[in-house]
Tab-separated table of C-alpha atoms and ligand atoms in Angstrom:
chain	number	residue	atom	x	y	z
A	1	MET	CA	-8.384	-14.708	5.217
A	2	ALA	CA	-4.745	-14.836	4.202
A	3	ILE	CA	-3.731	-12.166	1.689
A	4	LYS	CA	-2.564	-13.723	-1.576
A	5	LEU	CA	-0.308	-12.621	-4.392
A	6	PRO	CA	-2.236	-10.617	-7.028
A	7	ALA	CA	-2.838	-12.326	-10.411
A	8	GLY	CA	-0.067	-11.775	-12.936
A	9	PHE	CA	2.708	-11.547	-10.339
A	10	GLU	CA	5.149	-14.230	-9.278
A	11	ASP	CA	7.256	-15.057	-6.257
A	12	MET	CA	10.648	-16.414	-7.210
A	13	LEU	CA	11.501	-18.848	-4.432
A	14	PRO	CA	15.171	-19.699	-3.780
A	15	ALA	CA	15.560	-22.471	-6.396
A	16	ASP	CA	13.995	-20.198	-9.090
A	17	ALA	CA	15.743	-17.055	-7.893
A	18	GLY	CA	19.082	-18.876	-8.014
A	19	PHE	CA	18.428	-19.850	-11.619
A	20	TYR	CA	17.388	-16.273	-12.496
A	21	GLN	CA	20.647	-14.930	-11.078
A	22	GLU	CA	22.677	-17.476	-13.048
A	23	PHE	CA	20.694	-16.591	-16.172
A	24	VAL	CA	21.461	-12.875	-15.764
A	25	ALA	CA	25.124	-13.574	-14.957
A	26	LEU	CA	25.468	-15.678	-18.126
A	27	ALA	CA	23.904	-12.895	-20.210
A	28	GLN	CA	26.306	-10.413	-18.655
A	29	ARG	CA	29.289	-12.630	-19.519
A	30	VAL	CA	28.153	-13.277	-23.098
A	31	PHE	CA	27.198	-9.653	-23.794
A	32	ALA	CA	30.439	-8.354	-22.237
A	33	THR	CA	32.380	-10.194	-24.944
A	34	TYR	CA	30.541	-7.936	-27.430
A	35	GLY	CA	31.432	-4.816	-25.432
A	36	TYR	CA	28.143	-4.310	-23.552
A	37	GLU	CA	28.387	-2.752	-20.086
A	38	PRO	CA	25.717	-2.845	-17.387
A	39	VAL	CA	23.443	0.115	-16.732
A	40	ILE	CA	20.770	0.423	-14.038
A	41	THR	CA	18.018	2.975	-14.518
A	42	PRO	CA	14.989	3.511	-12.241
A	43	GLN	CA	11.948	1.271	-12.461
A	44	VAL	CA	9.807	4.406	-12.457
A	45	GLU	CA	9.949	7.214	-15.029
A	46	LEU	CA	7.821	10.223	-15.896
A	47	THR	CA	4.715	9.006	-17.716
A	48	ASP	CA	5.487	11.422	-20.556
A	49	LEU	CA	8.656	9.510	-21.411
A	50	PHE	CA	6.645	6.431	-22.371
A	51	VAL	CA	3.829	8.391	-24.010
A	52	ARG	CA	6.319	10.224	-26.227
A	53	GLY	CA	8.843	7.433	-26.640
A	54	ILE	CA	6.673	4.352	-27.128
A	55	GLY	CA	3.705	6.162	-28.681
A	56	GLU	CA	0.226	7.008	-27.470
A	57	ALA	CA	-1.542	4.697	-29.916
A	58	THR	CA	0.292	1.553	-28.810
A	59	ASP	CA	-1.399	-1.041	-26.593
A	60	VAL	CA	1.386	-0.689	-24.029
A	61	VAL	CA	0.745	3.031	-23.517
A	62	SER	CA	-2.990	3.222	-24.132
A	63	LYS	CA	-3.983	0.218	-22.004
A	64	GLU	CA	-1.175	-1.406	-20.058
A	65	MET	CA	0.693	1.163	-17.995
A	66	PHE	CA	0.714	1.176	-14.198
A	67	THR	CA	0.596	4.912	-13.549
A	68	ALA	CA	0.433	6.721	-10.247
A	69	ILE	CA	-0.091	10.336	-9.334
A	70	SER	CA	2.455	11.157	-6.683
A	71	GLY	CA	2.861	13.977	-4.220
A	72	GLU	CA	-0.361	15.839	-5.021
A	73	ASN	CA	-3.278	16.541	-2.780
A	74	LEU	CA	-5.948	13.985	-3.648
A	75	ALA	CA	-8.762	16.295	-2.543
A	76	THR	CA	-7.573	18.998	-4.988
A	77	LEU	CA	-7.395	16.449	-7.781
A	78	LEU	CA	-10.867	15.107	-7.072
A	79	ALA	CA	-12.156	18.679	-7.129
A	80	GLY	CA	-10.924	18.870	-10.731
A	81	GLY	CA	-7.430	20.251	-10.207
A	82	THR	CA	-4.887	19.512	-12.920
A	83	VAL	CA	-2.062	17.046	-12.450
A	84	LYS	CA	1.416	18.404	-13.017
A	85	ALA	CA	3.419	16.411	-15.584
A	86	LYS	CA	6.179	15.863	-13.042
A	87	SER	CA	3.738	14.119	-10.722
A	88	ARG	CA	2.649	11.541	-13.262
A	89	LEU	CA	4.911	8.548	-12.790
A	90	THR	CA	4.724	5.164	-14.489
A	91	LEU	CA	6.295	1.802	-13.676
A	92	ARG	CA	8.427	1.079	-16.727
A	93	PRO	CA	6.660	-1.213	-19.219
A	94	GLU	CA	9.927	-1.755	-21.128
A	95	GLY	CA	13.570	-0.803	-20.782
A	96	THR	CA	14.530	1.069	-23.937
A	97	ALA	CA	12.858	4.419	-23.248
A	98	GLY	CA	14.547	4.781	-19.837
A	99	VAL	CA	17.991	3.831	-21.156
A	100	VAL	CA	17.691	6.247	-24.088
A	101	ARG	CA	16.592	8.978	-21.666
A	102	ALA	CA	19.677	8.279	-19.527
A	103	VAL	CA	21.972	8.308	-22.582
A	104	VAL	CA	20.558	11.685	-23.649
A	105	GLU	CA	20.531	13.140	-20.129
A	106	HIS	CA	24.149	12.154	-19.390
A	107	ASP	CA	25.321	12.837	-22.946
A	108	LEU	CA	26.830	9.357	-23.246
A	109	VAL	CA	27.187	9.731	-27.012
A	110	PRO	CA	28.829	13.125	-27.512
A	111	GLN	CA	28.887	14.289	-31.118
A	112	GLY	CA	31.388	12.283	-33.125
A	113	ALA	CA	31.867	9.660	-30.379
A	114	GLY	CA	31.758	5.931	-30.918
A	115	PRO	CA	28.636	4.025	-29.991
A	116	VAL	CA	27.746	3.315	-26.378
A	117	LYS	CA	26.765	-0.286	-25.635
A	118	LEU	CA	24.604	-0.883	-22.561
A	119	MET	CA	22.790	-3.850	-21.049
A	120	TYR	CA	20.139	-3.987	-18.346
A	121	ALA	CA	18.239	-6.659	-16.450
A	122	GLY	CA	15.210	-6.271	-14.245
A	123	PRO	CA	11.469	-6.169	-13.864
A	124	MET	CA	9.035	-4.535	-16.303
A	125	PHE	CA	5.360	-3.895	-15.574
A	126	ARG	CA	2.383	-4.143	-17.909
A	127	ALA	CA	-1.268	-4.296	-16.856
A	128	GLU	CA	-2.021	-7.080	-19.341
A	129	ARG	CA	-4.566	-9.869	-18.913
A	130	PRO	CA	-2.477	-12.539	-17.166
A	131	GLN	CA	-2.072	-15.976	-18.735
A	132	LYS	CA	0.703	-18.534	-19.133
A	133	GLY	CA	3.797	-16.617	-20.231
A	134	ARG	CA	2.051	-13.261	-19.811
A	135	LEU	CA	2.658	-11.621	-16.469
A	136	ARG	CA	2.027	-8.143	-15.121
A	137	GLN	CA	5.532	-8.035	-13.694
A	138	PHE	CA	8.155	-9.934	-15.680
A	139	ASN	CA	11.910	-9.808	-16.020
A	140	GLN	CA	13.697	-8.669	-19.118
A	141	ILE	CA	17.327	-8.604	-20.073
A	142	GLY	CA	18.012	-6.095	-22.798
A	143	ILE	CA	20.738	-4.265	-24.640
A	144	GLU	CA	20.890	-0.892	-26.346
A	145	CYS	CA	23.591	0.338	-28.721
A	146	LEU	CA	23.377	4.074	-29.423
A	147	GLY	CA	25.392	6.179	-31.806
A	148	ALA	CA	25.953	3.867	-34.771
A	149	GLU	CA	23.764	3.444	-37.810
A	150	ALA	CA	25.613	0.623	-39.535
A	151	PRO	CA	23.731	-2.600	-40.296
A	152	SER	CA	26.598	-4.540	-38.681
A	153	VAL	CA	25.328	-3.272	-35.283
A	154	ASP	CA	21.910	-4.850	-35.933
A	155	ALA	CA	23.439	-8.116	-37.148
A	156	GLU	CA	25.912	-8.251	-34.244
A	157	GLY	CA	23.063	-7.781	-31.741
A	158	ILE	CA	20.955	-10.521	-33.314
A	159	VAL	CA	23.915	-12.927	-33.463
A	160	MET	CA	24.661	-12.156	-29.791
A	161	LEU	CA	21.063	-12.888	-28.742
A	162	MET	CA	20.996	-16.201	-30.616
A	163	ARG	CA	24.362	-17.162	-29.057
A	164	PHE	CA	22.971	-16.421	-25.600
A	165	PHE	CA	19.825	-18.485	-26.177
A	166	ARG	CA	21.987	-21.424	-27.283
A	167	GLN	CA	24.366	-21.077	-24.328
A	168	VAL	CA	21.536	-20.931	-21.818
A	169	GLY	CA	20.284	-24.232	-23.240
A	170	ILE	CA	17.436	-23.510	-25.671
A	171	PRO	CA	17.922	-26.000	-28.504
A	172	GLN	CA	18.483	-24.447	-31.936
A	173	GLU	CA	15.636	-26.452	-33.429
A	174	SER	CA	13.174	-25.112	-30.822
A	175	MET	CA	13.549	-21.492	-31.943
A	176	VAL	CA	12.798	-19.471	-35.026
A	177	LEU	CA	14.191	-16.011	-35.785
A	178	LEU	CA	11.834	-13.750	-37.737
A	179	LEU	CA	13.240	-10.717	-39.520
A	180	ASN	CA	11.672	-7.700	-41.175
A	181	SER	CA	12.314	-4.037	-41.924
A	182	MET	CA	9.893	-1.300	-40.889
A	183	GLY	CA	11.550	1.203	-43.214
A	184	CYS	CA	12.036	4.851	-42.258
A	185	ASP	CA	9.670	7.841	-42.190
A	186	ASP	CA	10.152	8.279	-45.947
A	187	CYS	CA	8.992	4.832	-46.925
A	188	ARG	CA	6.765	3.939	-43.983
A	189	THR	CA	4.452	6.953	-44.280
A	190	PRO	CA	3.189	6.041	-47.775
A	191	TYR	CA	3.186	2.350	-46.796
A	192	ARG	CA	1.027	3.075	-43.755
A	193	GLU	CA	-1.415	4.900	-46.037
A	194	ALA	CA	-1.500	1.924	-48.376
A	195	VAL	CA	-2.321	-0.428	-45.477
A	196	ARG	CA	-4.987	1.986	-44.187
A	197	ASP	CA	-6.581	2.057	-47.640
A	198	PHE	CA	-6.403	-1.708	-47.853
A	199	VAL	CA	-8.095	-2.176	-44.460
A	200	ARG	CA	-10.822	0.319	-45.375
A	201	ARG	CA	-11.440	-1.469	-48.671
A	202	HIS	CA	-11.910	-4.754	-46.776
A	203	ALA	CA	-13.859	-3.191	-43.895
A	204	ASP	CA	-16.696	-5.698	-44.248
A	205	ARG	CA	-14.341	-8.569	-43.329
A	206	MET	CA	-12.346	-6.895	-40.544
A	207	CYS	CA	-13.049	-6.726	-36.811
A	208	PRO	CA	-14.144	-3.408	-35.234
A	209	GLN	CA	-10.817	-3.059	-33.397
A	210	CYS	CA	-8.808	-3.266	-36.636
A	211	LEU	CA	-11.105	-0.710	-38.240
A	212	GLU	CA	-10.592	1.631	-35.313
A	213	ARG	CA	-6.846	1.022	-35.367
A	214	ALA	CA	-6.744	1.637	-39.118
A	215	GLU	CA	-7.182	5.310	-38.320
A	216	THR	CA	-4.417	5.597	-35.714
A	217	ASN	CA	-2.036	2.677	-36.221
A	218	PRO	CA	-3.032	0.622	-39.283
A	219	LEU	CA	0.033	-1.679	-39.150
A	220	ARG	CA	-1.315	-3.224	-35.942
A	221	ALA	CA	-3.899	-5.028	-38.084
A	222	PHE	CA	-1.067	-7.476	-38.860
A	223	ASP	CA	-1.028	-8.459	-35.166
A	224	CYS	CA	-4.767	-9.170	-34.921
A	225	LYS	CA	-5.513	-12.715	-33.721
A	226	ASN	CA	-8.965	-12.775	-35.381
A	227	GLU	CA	-8.994	-15.464	-38.121
A	228	GLY	CA	-11.015	-13.298	-40.537
A	229	CYS	CA	-8.600	-10.361	-40.170
A	230	ARG	CA	-5.616	-12.673	-40.581
A	231	ALA	CA	-7.013	-14.069	-43.826
A	232	VAL	CA	-7.540	-10.537	-45.196
A	233	MET	CA	-4.144	-9.272	-44.022
A	234	ALA	CA	-2.377	-12.172	-45.777
A	235	ASP	CA	-2.967	-10.241	-49.021
A	236	ALA	CA	-2.182	-6.769	-47.621
A	237	PRO	CA	0.660	-4.696	-49.100
A	238	ARG	CA	4.076	-5.831	-47.851
A	239	ILE	CA	6.529	-3.320	-46.413
A	240	THR	CA	9.346	-5.065	-48.254
A	241	ASP	CA	7.834	-3.838	-51.551
A	242	TRP	CA	7.798	-0.238	-50.265
A	243	LEU	CA	11.300	0.184	-48.806
A	244	CYS	CA	13.269	3.160	-50.091
A	245	GLU	CA	16.734	2.586	-51.562
A	246	PRO	CA	18.751	3.243	-48.348
A	247	CYS	CA	16.386	1.097	-46.219
A	248	ARG	CA	16.531	-1.731	-48.763
A	249	GLY	CA	20.359	-1.535	-48.722
A	250	HIS	CA	20.417	-1.623	-44.908
A	251	HIS	CA	18.107	-4.640	-44.811
A	252	ASP	CA	20.127	-6.535	-47.430
A	253	ALA	CA	23.331	-5.861	-45.486
A	254	VAL	CA	21.816	-7.172	-42.219
A	255	ARG	CA	20.728	-10.318	-44.038
A	256	SER	CA	24.132	-10.939	-45.521
A	257	TYR	CA	25.900	-10.430	-42.160
A	258	LEU	CA	23.508	-12.944	-40.567
A	259	ALA	CA	24.106	-15.423	-43.357
A	260	ALA	CA	27.871	-15.009	-42.980
A	261	ALA	CA	27.563	-15.668	-39.224
A	262	GLY	CA	25.593	-18.844	-39.963
A	263	VAL	CA	22.423	-17.558	-38.271
A	264	ASP	CA	19.221	-18.937	-39.805
A	265	TYR	CA	16.241	-16.614	-40.080
A	266	ALA	CA	12.884	-16.386	-41.784
A	267	GLU	CA	11.746	-13.175	-43.477
A	268	ASP	CA	8.361	-12.130	-42.085
A	269	PRO	CA	6.988	-9.017	-43.803
A	270	THR	CA	4.020	-9.007	-41.391
A	271	LEU	CA	6.237	-8.615	-38.316
A	272	VAL	CA	5.494	-5.077	-37.098
A	273	ARG	CA	5.986	-5.325	-33.321
A	274	GLY	CA	3.875	-3.372	-30.895
A	275	LEU	CA	5.936	-0.260	-30.205
A	276	ASP	CA	5.992	2.851	-32.385
A	277	TYR	CA	9.671	3.672	-32.187
A	278	TYR	CA	11.114	1.085	-34.552
A	279	THR	CA	12.742	2.049	-37.847
A	280	ARG	CA	14.360	-0.346	-40.311
A	281	THR	CA	15.357	-3.673	-38.714
A	282	VAL	CA	12.829	-5.457	-36.499
A	283	PHE	CA	13.090	-9.050	-35.365
A	284	GLU	CA	11.562	-11.516	-32.985
A	285	VAL	CA	12.638	-14.918	-31.700
A	286	GLN	CA	9.828	-17.382	-31.121
A	287	ALA	CA	10.018	-20.617	-29.184
A	288	LEU	CA	8.386	-23.610	-30.828
A	289	ASP	CA	6.750	-26.522	-28.942
A	290	THR	CA	6.016	-24.588	-25.759
A	291	ASN	CA	2.240	-25.098	-25.844
A	292	SER	CA	1.950	-21.451	-24.991
A	293	ALA	CA	0.254	-18.739	-27.026
A	294	GLN	CA	2.913	-16.354	-25.675
A	295	ASN	CA	5.874	-17.750	-27.545
A	296	ALA	CA	7.998	-14.644	-28.243
A	297	ILE	CA	11.118	-15.110	-26.138
A	298	GLY	CA	12.892	-11.993	-27.347
A	299	GLY	CA	12.776	-9.258	-29.909
A	300	GLY	CA	13.875	-5.803	-30.812
A	301	GLY	CA	15.108	-3.640	-33.607
A	302	ARG	CA	16.469	-0.298	-34.691
A	303	TYR	CA	15.081	2.999	-33.389
A	304	ASP	CA	16.851	5.874	-35.126
A	305	ARG	CA	14.281	8.523	-34.084
A	306	LEU	CA	13.789	7.714	-30.408
A	307	ALA	CA	16.576	9.903	-28.971
A	308	GLU	CA	15.022	12.924	-30.728
A	309	GLU	CA	11.546	11.981	-29.440
A	310	VAL	CA	12.819	12.259	-25.877
A	311	GLY	CA	14.561	15.564	-26.562
A	312	GLY	CA	18.087	14.556	-27.553
A	313	ARG	CA	20.067	15.167	-30.715
A	314	PRO	CA	19.546	12.662	-33.548
A	315	THR	CA	21.247	9.451	-32.350
A	316	PRO	CA	20.696	6.148	-34.112
A	317	GLY	CA	19.998	3.172	-31.876
A	318	PHE	CA	19.470	-0.552	-31.869
A	319	GLY	CA	18.331	-2.839	-29.058
A	320	PHE	CA	16.488	-5.937	-27.980
A	321	ALA	CA	14.904	-7.418	-24.891
A	322	LEU	CA	14.392	-11.025	-23.952
A	323	GLY	CA	11.898	-12.295	-21.414
A	324	PHE	CA	13.251	-14.469	-18.623
A	325	GLU	CA	9.936	-16.161	-17.750
A	326	ARG	CA	9.230	-17.128	-21.375
A	327	CYS	CA	12.762	-18.492	-21.745
A	328	ARG	CA	12.120	-20.577	-18.628
A	329	ILE	CA	8.989	-22.019	-20.268
A	330	ALA	CA	11.003	-22.794	-23.425
A	331	LEU	CA	13.738	-24.457	-21.377
A	332	GLU	CA	11.236	-26.547	-19.434
A	333	ALA	CA	9.584	-27.603	-22.710
A	334	ALA	CA	13.022	-28.683	-23.954
A	335	GLY	CA	13.576	-30.725	-20.765
A	336	VAL	CA	16.348	-28.475	-19.429
A	337	SER	CA	16.499	-28.235	-15.637
A	338	VAL	CA	15.744	-24.709	-14.425
A	339	GLU	CA	15.911	-25.318	-10.683
A	340	ARG	CA	19.042	-24.569	-8.747
A	341	PRO	CA	18.632	-26.336	-5.397
A	342	THR	CA	21.242	-25.191	-2.927
A	343	SER	CA	23.155	-27.558	-0.669
A	344	CYS	CA	25.280	-26.882	2.356
A	345	ASP	CA	28.906	-28.071	2.454
A	346	VAL	CA	29.190	-28.686	6.199
A	347	PHE	CA	26.617	-28.913	8.972
A	348	VAL	CA	28.001	-28.700	12.486
A	349	ALA	CA	25.973	-30.735	15.038
A	350	THR	CA	26.399	-30.999	18.793
A	351	ILE	CA	25.748	-33.937	21.109
A	352	GLU	CA	24.883	-31.633	24.004
A	353	ASP	CA	23.998	-27.964	24.397
A	354	ALA	CA	27.364	-27.497	26.112
A	355	GLN	CA	29.097	-27.705	22.715
A	356	ARG	CA	27.014	-24.944	21.091
A	357	ALA	CA	29.610	-22.226	21.627
A	358	ALA	CA	32.292	-24.418	20.039
A	359	ALA	CA	29.917	-25.182	17.119
A	360	PHE	CA	29.184	-21.457	16.692
A	361	ALA	CA	32.916	-20.646	16.563
A	362	LEU	CA	33.680	-23.493	14.120
A	363	VAL	CA	30.861	-22.477	11.757
A	364	GLN	CA	32.176	-18.885	11.627
A	365	ARG	CA	35.725	-20.083	10.872
A	366	LEU	CA	34.459	-22.370	8.093
A	367	ARG	CA	32.482	-19.489	6.543
A	368	ASP	CA	35.545	-17.234	6.742
A	369	ALA	CA	37.325	-19.911	4.695
A	370	GLY	CA	34.587	-19.731	2.049
A	371	VAL	CA	32.741	-22.889	3.097
A	372	HIS	CA	28.934	-22.897	3.129
A	373	ALA	CA	28.428	-23.990	6.737
A	374	ASP	CA	25.444	-24.093	9.069
A	375	MET	CA	24.376	-25.258	12.519
A	376	ASN	CA	21.303	-25.841	14.621
A	377	HIS	CA	19.655	-22.784	16.234
A	378	GLN	CA	16.734	-24.536	17.954
A	379	GLU	CA	16.071	-27.203	20.600
A	380	ARG	CA	16.995	-30.399	18.782
A	381	SER	CA	18.412	-33.804	19.680
A	382	LEU	CA	21.365	-35.128	17.656
A	383	LYS	CA	18.840	-37.154	15.619
A	384	GLY	CA	16.832	-33.977	14.986
A	385	GLN	CA	20.000	-32.177	13.891
A	386	MET	CA	20.800	-35.000	11.453
A	387	LYS	CA	17.308	-34.618	9.964
A	388	LEU	CA	17.912	-30.899	9.583
A	389	ALA	CA	21.287	-31.562	7.945
A	390	ASN	CA	19.508	-33.843	5.452
A	391	LYS	CA	16.898	-31.185	4.747
A	392	LEU	CA	19.662	-28.687	4.013
A	393	ALA	CA	21.241	-31.310	1.708
A	394	ALA	CA	24.450	-31.052	3.762
A	395	ARG	CA	27.316	-33.025	2.250
A	396	ARG	CA	29.109	-33.546	5.573
A	397	VAL	CA	28.219	-33.270	9.236
A	398	VAL	CA	30.791	-32.480	11.924
A	399	VAL	CA	29.626	-33.892	15.269
A	400	LEU	CA	30.978	-32.089	18.314
A	401	GLY	CA	30.778	-34.252	21.455
A	402	PRO	CA	32.251	-33.834	24.955
A	403	ASP	CA	34.759	-36.721	24.690
A	404	GLU	CA	36.138	-35.776	21.267
A	405	LEU	CA	36.285	-32.081	22.179
A	406	ALA	CA	38.307	-32.964	25.275
A	407	GLN	CA	40.798	-34.603	22.901
A	408	GLY	CA	40.786	-31.661	20.486
A	409	ALA	CA	38.977	-33.585	17.723
A	410	ALA	CA	35.542	-34.215	16.179
A	411	VAL	CA	33.844	-36.829	14.029
A	412	VAL	CA	33.134	-35.927	10.389
A	413	ARG	CA	30.407	-37.940	8.722
A	414	ASP	CA	30.072	-38.037	4.928
A	415	MET	CA	26.321	-37.857	4.263
A	416	GLY	CA	26.626	-39.632	0.914
A	417	SER	CA	28.663	-42.706	1.909
A	418	HIS	CA	27.919	-42.507	5.676
A	419	ALA	CA	31.667	-43.037	6.268
A	420	GLU	CA	32.978	-41.467	9.479
A	421	ARG	CA	36.440	-40.251	10.381
A	422	THR	CA	37.986	-38.301	13.245
A	423	VAL	CA	39.680	-35.010	12.390
A	424	GLU	CA	41.720	-32.793	14.735
A	425	LEU	CA	39.938	-29.508	15.445
A	426	ASP	CA	43.112	-27.545	14.714
A	427	ARG	CA	43.105	-28.866	11.147
A	428	MET	CA	39.318	-29.057	10.648
A	429	VAL	CA	38.850	-25.823	8.695
A	430	GLU	CA	41.897	-26.432	6.523
A	431	VAL	CA	40.844	-30.042	5.718
A	432	LEU	CA	37.184	-29.261	4.960
A	433	ALA	CA	37.954	-26.090	2.984
A	434	ALA	CA	40.421	-28.045	0.817
A	435	GLU	CA	37.801	-30.773	0.202
A	436	VAL	CA	35.137	-28.239	-0.768
A	437	ARG	CA	37.545	-26.408	-3.082
A	438	GLY	CA	38.583	-29.730	-4.624
A	439	ALA	CA	34.944	-30.635	-5.329
A	440	GLU	CA	34.415	-27.278	-7.012
A	441	ALA	CA	37.570	-27.430	-9.114
A	442	PRO	CA	36.910	-28.364	-12.741
A	443	ALA	CA	37.846	-31.899	-13.731
A	444	PRO	CA	41.333	-32.061	-15.262
A	445	GLU	CA	41.380	-32.153	-19.066
A	446	ALA	CA	41.449	-35.687	-20.419
B	1	AMP	P1	8.520	-6.513	-25.977
B	1	AMP	O1	9.079	-5.335	-25.240
B	1	AMP	O2	7.023	-6.585	-25.947
B	1	AMP	O3	9.110	-6.716	-27.306
B	1	AMP	O4	8.978	-7.768	-25.116
B	1	AMP	C1	10.265	-8.324	-25.169
B	1	AMP	C2	10.204	-9.684	-24.520
B	1	AMP	O5	9.734	-9.566	-23.183
B	1	AMP	C3	9.198	-10.615	-25.187
B	1	AMP	O6	9.802	-11.294	-26.256
B	1	AMP	C4	8.824	-11.532	-24.065
B	1	AMP	O7	9.786	-12.562	-23.948
B	1	AMP	C5	8.905	-10.660	-22.848
B	1	AMP	N1	7.559	-10.174	-22.433
B	1	AMP	C6	6.868	-9.132	-22.934
B	1	AMP	N2	5.701	-8.968	-22.293
B	1	AMP	C7	5.642	-9.942	-21.358
B	1	AMP	C8	4.687	-10.298	-20.353
B	1	AMP	N3	3.554	-9.615	-20.170
B	1	AMP	N4	4.962	-11.363	-19.554
B	1	AMP	C9	6.117	-12.052	-19.708
B	1	AMP	N5	7.052	-11.752	-20.623
B	1	AMP	C10	6.826	-10.718	-21.438
């Protein structure tokens, strides 16, 4: 039996992969105008980084990590030997922890320095139950800004994300931006207690999971999908009523920057997000009308304690990540084309095998001139080669035949209009390269 792709994983075939690359390139261009530079960190980190950074009580760490024990003798382990921390490796479930580790390790924000602005793109891995929009390997594009505490950093990041979503083609009216503040240790600790008390007081109406979570991570009760829990949590204490003075000031400033930039948002005091490291600003962008339960296309927030958690000096941070596959669903729902079929500029066909060497040489010269050119590599008649040219969506076919070659020329057929002309071989590359460049050139301004 043929071996199939495991559930929750996806092959990106050329038309999809081409779109993904364009999507990442657009993000890179947009984010570069805000000063973000690319960073590439490994897809594997020490398990401890995620346990300490993201938090043991989160779903991501407690249930969804792909972890491997590397380089240890399996027999010793099975006999009850202990696993060294450096042998426990995990496929990254998100990008922030690794980037913050790299910033700390390479001291990218020396004391007193300006903030460092980094962006990444690549696969993340979570052992979740697969469904539409929820994969076990998915692609995120994210940014992290470390070293600045000002609310303008948060607002700038959110504005940048919304600009990117618009530029990639997600209609404004198909998205909603939800905003909240998680406060800081000072205000969140008593708030957490208040929510824990509240959940305990309503224990008879809450699901067993929320009751269990109330002990470790009571705010997660806001994320419960159970209707009964949702009804109870609608009356739970709101973080916005518990913010300390500095956190309230920060939140108000973010809101006024967003308003000044003309970015619409909805306050959502129940937005807590699944990771432990957030402080103050948190936000999420949801796609409407996608018919998918997994409608969060991006989200993030401030994490002023994370650098310390991974062993660095106190360094405030802000970041977000957006999910490529969920954006693709949102774009498809909005009727935006997400396929990038490729087409070949010139296909070089031969009437007889004797012209193959000439075809091979011509194709190389065309490619050297930047033209996407191809030829036949199998046993095929001229008719068969024309079929292949059609399959490759070739715009033109150059036909090399014995008579024309003897005269130093070849026939060029336009595959759209079927018009044919004879072009001298000496000028062939120059003529075709100029045509291809002309087709690529932007239309002159009206
Ligand atoms: P998170 O790190 O959970 O805030 O995720 C950031 C973004 O990544 C989300 O808004 C989604 O767009 C995307 N994402 C998260 N988990 C998955 C998943 N399992 N499958 C596909 N996309 C995901």
